[in-house]
XYZ file of C-alpha atoms in Angstrom:
314
model
C 12.813 -1.542 9.411
C 12.588 1.759 11.238
C 10.697 5.088 9.484
C 11.967 7.182 7.404
C 11.108 9.820 8.716
C 13.395 11.734 5.538
C 11.257 10.477 2.880
C 8.163 11.084 4.447
C 8.913 14.682 5.430
C 10.176 15.258 1.963
C 6.458 13.183 0.008
C 4.701 15.497 2.797
C 6.330 19.342 1.026
C 6.268 17.463 -2.283
C 2.733 16.799 -1.750
C 2.129 20.743 -0.337
C 3.833 22.086 -3.078
C 2.324 20.132 -6.662
C 1.074 16.994 -7.836
C 2.175 13.956 -8.033
C 4.130 13.328 -11.538
C 2.884 9.921 -13.178
C 5.711 9.737 -16.023
C 4.781 7.596 -19.259
C 6.756 4.610 -19.859
C 9.150 4.968 -23.648
C 8.234 2.035 -26.080
C 9.708 2.189 -29.658
C 7.520 1.169 -32.731
C 7.836 -1.948 -32.121
C 6.976 -2.238 -28.890
C 10.458 -2.707 -27.659
C 11.858 -0.295 -24.351
C 12.927 2.934 -25.727
C 15.278 4.501 -22.752
C 16.233 7.621 -24.625
C 12.987 8.654 -24.966
C 12.057 7.920 -21.516
C 15.126 9.973 -20.270
C 13.172 13.090 -22.386
C 9.971 12.661 -21.443
C 11.885 11.935 -17.554
C 13.416 15.001 -17.323
C 10.970 17.056 -18.980
C 8.069 15.909 -16.166
C 11.081 16.716 -12.970
C 11.682 20.017 -14.748
C 7.758 21.692 -14.042
C 8.223 20.585 -10.252
C 6.315 18.245 -9.742
C 5.882 17.014 -5.382
C 7.122 13.158 -6.479
C 7.366 11.200 -9.551
C 6.520 7.890 -9.497
C 8.023 5.692 -12.376
C 6.204 2.493 -13.604
C 3.386 2.577 -11.668
C -0.139 2.193 -13.580
C -0.069 5.470 -15.665
C 4.377 4.135 -15.989
C 2.734 0.779 -17.900
C 3.912 -1.042 -14.870
C 2.079 -5.152 -15.879
C 4.281 -4.463 -18.470
C 6.922 -4.971 -18.041
C 10.494 -7.706 -17.832
C 12.747 -6.974 -14.621
C 14.943 -5.219 -16.953
C 13.212 -2.695 -18.228
C 12.436 -2.301 -15.196
C 15.749 -1.790 -13.831
C 16.449 1.230 -16.852
C 13.173 2.789 -15.995
C 14.158 3.242 -12.141
C 17.671 3.372 -12.509
C 16.559 6.158 -15.435
C 14.202 8.014 -13.063
C 16.451 8.240 -9.810
C 19.338 10.314 -11.760
C 17.449 12.428 -13.805
C 15.481 13.537 -10.103
C 18.841 14.132 -8.596
C 17.709 13.792 -5.548
C 15.742 17.338 -6.368
C 12.043 15.241 -4.739
C 11.200 11.673 -3.509
C 10.927 8.418 -6.413
C 8.317 5.827 -5.249
C 8.287 3.576 -7.427
C 5.931 0.936 -8.664
C 5.670 -2.777 -7.668
C 2.536 -5.469 -7.586
C 1.302 -8.910 -7.911
C 1.552 -11.134 -5.170
C 4.400 -10.653 -2.331
C 7.137 -12.795 -3.979
C 7.633 -11.044 -7.423
C 6.774 -7.303 -5.520
C 10.222 -8.483 -3.664
C 11.553 -9.109 -6.339
C 11.313 -6.143 -7.774
C 11.220 -3.873 -5.030
C 15.052 -5.092 -4.608
C 15.514 -3.492 -8.112
C 14.221 -0.349 -7.015
C 16.037 -0.369 -4.232
C 19.626 -1.387 -5.221
C 18.159 1.684 -8.376
C 18.158 4.353 -5.645
C 14.627 4.685 -5.592
C 12.577 6.158 -2.134
C 10.000 4.806 -1.894
C 8.172 1.930 -3.329
C 3.589 2.776 -4.968
C 2.344 -0.754 -3.545
C -0.232 -1.929 -6.739
C -3.283 -3.704 -5.803
C -2.269 -8.074 -6.475
C -2.757 -9.355 -8.945
C -6.102 -11.073 -10.265
C -7.858 -12.490 -6.490
C -10.286 -10.899 -4.553
C -8.765 -11.923 -0.482
C -10.095 -11.037 2.540
C -8.108 -8.593 5.110
C -6.220 -10.872 6.900
C -5.075 -10.942 3.246
C -4.289 -7.664 2.468
C -2.720 -6.977 5.542
C -0.456 -10.874 5.262
C 0.599 -9.145 1.515
C 2.306 -5.171 3.270
C 3.627 -7.572 6.029
C 5.302 -9.996 4.320
C 7.627 -7.040 1.646
C 8.341 -4.895 4.183
C 10.128 -7.984 5.441
C 12.476 -8.618 2.478
C 12.584 -4.751 1.466
C 14.368 -1.041 3.948
C 12.290 0.969 1.110
C 9.099 2.722 2.505
C 5.933 1.626 1.685
C 2.635 3.546 -0.108
C -0.481 0.732 -0.235
C -2.314 1.257 -3.284
C -6.396 0.275 -1.931
C -8.096 -0.063 -6.221
C -9.616 -2.225 -7.770
C -9.763 -5.381 -5.546
C -7.897 -3.890 -2.829
C -10.203 -2.442 0.006
C -8.884 -1.570 3.740
C -10.902 -1.670 6.619
C -10.559 1.686 9.295
C -9.168 -2.004 11.128
C -6.483 -2.104 8.307
C -5.776 0.738 7.969
C -4.918 0.311 11.912
C -2.726 -2.842 11.564
C -0.994 -1.714 8.436
C -0.201 1.537 9.703
C 1.558 0.309 12.872
C 4.014 -0.744 10.641
C 7.030 0.619 10.321
C 7.769 0.688 6.566
C 3.889 1.782 5.216
C 3.895 5.660 5.240
C 1.003 5.725 3.538
C -1.599 4.826 1.713
C -2.779 6.264 -1.981
C -7.280 5.847 -2.826
C -7.883 5.175 -6.173
C -11.931 4.357 -4.370
C -13.771 7.442 -4.441
C -16.086 6.406 -1.879
C -15.948 9.525 0.332
C -16.805 7.982 3.703
C -14.671 4.944 3.499
C -11.396 6.956 3.055
C -13.481 9.151 6.616
C -12.731 6.859 8.489
C -9.048 5.549 7.571
C -8.033 8.727 7.604
C -9.662 9.051 10.953
C -7.424 5.875 11.783
C -4.037 7.195 10.648
C -1.459 7.931 12.751
C -0.555 10.995 13.324
C 2.223 12.421 9.693
C 0.366 8.979 7.546
C 0.724 9.887 4.473
C -2.891 10.288 1.897
C -3.041 10.722 -1.798
C -6.009 11.072 -4.275
C -5.238 8.347 -6.332
C -8.606 8.276 -8.858
C -8.490 8.291 -12.563
C -7.974 11.783 -13.915
C -7.894 13.301 -9.159
C -8.584 16.356 -10.347
C -12.289 15.703 -11.178
C -12.599 14.722 -7.419
C -9.992 16.924 -5.561
C -11.927 19.341 -3.946
C -13.952 16.548 -2.652
C -11.015 14.880 -1.538
C -10.006 18.209 0.166
C -13.611 18.451 2.256
C -11.843 14.645 4.781
C -8.592 16.187 5.005
C -7.099 14.378 1.162
C -5.787 17.270 -0.263
C -2.747 15.670 -2.744
C -3.243 13.519 -5.286
C -1.597 12.482 -8.365
C -2.625 13.669 -11.585
C -1.889 11.179 -15.170
C -2.945 14.603 -17.045
C 0.986 16.210 -16.462
C 2.538 13.985 -17.755
C 0.961 15.371 -21.278
C 0.028 18.854 -20.229
C 1.635 19.585 -16.509
C 1.135 23.392 -17.732
C -2.833 23.359 -16.815
C -2.037 20.562 -14.181
C -0.608 23.215 -12.807
C -2.531 26.076 -13.155
C -5.464 23.715 -11.364
C -3.314 22.871 -9.264
C -1.930 26.444 -8.026
C -6.033 27.751 -8.038
C -7.261 24.771 -5.998
C -4.452 25.035 -2.841
C -4.782 29.176 -3.059
C -8.110 29.772 -3.376
C -8.186 31.071 -6.855
C -12.228 31.728 -6.917
C -12.390 35.482 -8.013
C -11.493 34.467 -12.106
C -13.095 30.916 -11.057
C -9.561 28.333 -13.226
C -11.308 24.896 -10.391
C -14.688 25.542 -12.878
C -13.413 26.398 -15.795
C -10.793 24.027 -16.230
C -13.279 21.377 -15.098
C -15.935 22.543 -17.161
C -14.248 23.086 -20.157
C -11.004 20.483 -20.157
C -11.301 17.874 -17.321
C -14.350 16.978 -17.493
C -15.094 17.123 -21.919
C -11.172 14.434 -21.049
C -13.182 12.468 -19.065
C -15.903 11.919 -21.146
C -14.006 10.895 -24.177
C -11.569 8.921 -21.532
C -14.392 6.925 -20.380
C -15.594 5.578 -24.711
C -12.922 2.587 -24.411
C -11.375 0.465 -21.787
C -7.512 1.407 -21.077
C -7.935 5.520 -22.375
C -6.686 6.677 -18.621
C -3.412 5.184 -20.426
C -3.299 5.104 -23.578
C -5.069 8.132 -24.190
C -2.771 10.329 -21.691
C -0.340 8.109 -23.919
C -1.554 9.728 -27.157
C -1.949 13.149 -26.221
C 1.893 13.235 -24.934
C 2.590 12.309 -28.651
C 0.353 15.101 -29.642
C 2.526 17.557 -28.582
C 6.788 16.120 -30.091
C 6.750 14.063 -26.195
C 9.347 10.727 -27.516
C 7.297 8.107 -25.016
C 5.356 5.994 -28.271
C 2.169 3.591 -28.166
C 0.918 1.707 -25.903
C 1.864 -1.613 -25.252
C -0.937 -4.773 -25.422
C -3.279 -5.661 -23.545
C -3.724 -1.536 -24.243
C -4.533 0.260 -27.287
C -4.085 3.549 -28.958
C -7.054 5.563 -29.649
C -9.384 4.984 -33.083
C -8.344 8.368 -35.567
C -11.515 9.680 -34.452
C -11.090 9.402 -31.005
C -7.065 10.887 -31.433
C -8.421 14.067 -33.474
C -11.251 14.642 -30.386
C -8.445 15.013 -28.008
C -6.295 16.751 -29.806
C -9.137 19.766 -29.803
C -9.882 19.567 -26.597
C -5.544 19.723 -26.156
C -5.362 22.547 -28.422
C -8.355 23.862 -25.981
C -7.776 23.415 -22.671
C -4.455 24.645 -23.227
C -5.096 27.838 -24.800
C -6.939 27.978 -21.355
C -4.481 28.673 -19.486
C -1.792 30.510 -21.747
C 0.029 27.547 -23.439
C -0.237 25.986 -26.964
C 0.417 22.559 -28.223
C-alpha cells in the first residue's frame, strides 16, 4: 500500500493538540456488551477534544472481545467521531487473527490500526518484523506498532518496519528512554511516536526530552478535566503556578500507587473511576476484577481531590 499521508497528518496534528483517548468498553452487569452505554461513553470522550480516539485497545479490553463485539465497538466509535478526529482501532494476537480484526475495523471505517503485542510467546527481531509485514499485506489501513511486554524493537528493526509503507508510527510502553532515543534517531522524518506507558503523564516530561511529547491518557477516560489541564500546562510550559507539579504530586502519583496495589488495576481502577462519575461503562471482564471496597473508597477520595485541583466536581 502507499503511505496514507492524510492519516499521518491528521494524527500528527491531533497528537499536538490533545491527549490520545482510549475509551473503555461498556459491559452490562452480566458481562454482556452494552452498546448503548459505550456509545454514550465514547460520545462524551469525543466532546472533550482528544487528539484521536483508540477503541478496543488495552484500556478497552480488546483481549476480552469477540469479533461481533469488536465490530460494534469500532463501528460506534467511527459513527460518533463522524470524521472529526482519527479513529485507530486495536488489533492483536498472531498476525492471522490480527488480520481478521483488521478487516472488521477497515469495513467499519477506522482510519488506522494499533498493533497490540502478540500473544504469549517471546520472538526474535525477525519475527517481530515479519508479524507487521504479514499484517500489512492483509489490510489497506496504516499500522502503528506497539512495543510493550514481550515486544521490543531494536534500532535496526525500527528501520525495517519504518520502511514498510503501511507502518506509520510506534507506541512505546517500555519507558526505556535510552532505547527510545535510539529508535527516534533511527526513524525517518515524519514517523510518529507516542508515549504509551501506564499512566503516561507520570513520564510525559521525560518522554518529551527525547522528542516524544505525545501520549495516551487513561485518566482521560474518567476525568478529562484533569487530563486536559495537565496536557495544556505541560504543552504551554505553565511553570507560573506549577500546575504540572501539583497535579503530579497530588493526583497522578497517588493514583499510580493505588493502581499498583493489584494486577490489572490499570484497567479496572480506570473503569471504577468512570462509574464513580456516573459513566455507563459497567464492570470489567475476567480475568480482571473490580476494585475492593477499600480501594474503591480510596479511589473516590483521590478522584474528588484531583477534580478539585482543576476546579471540577465529581
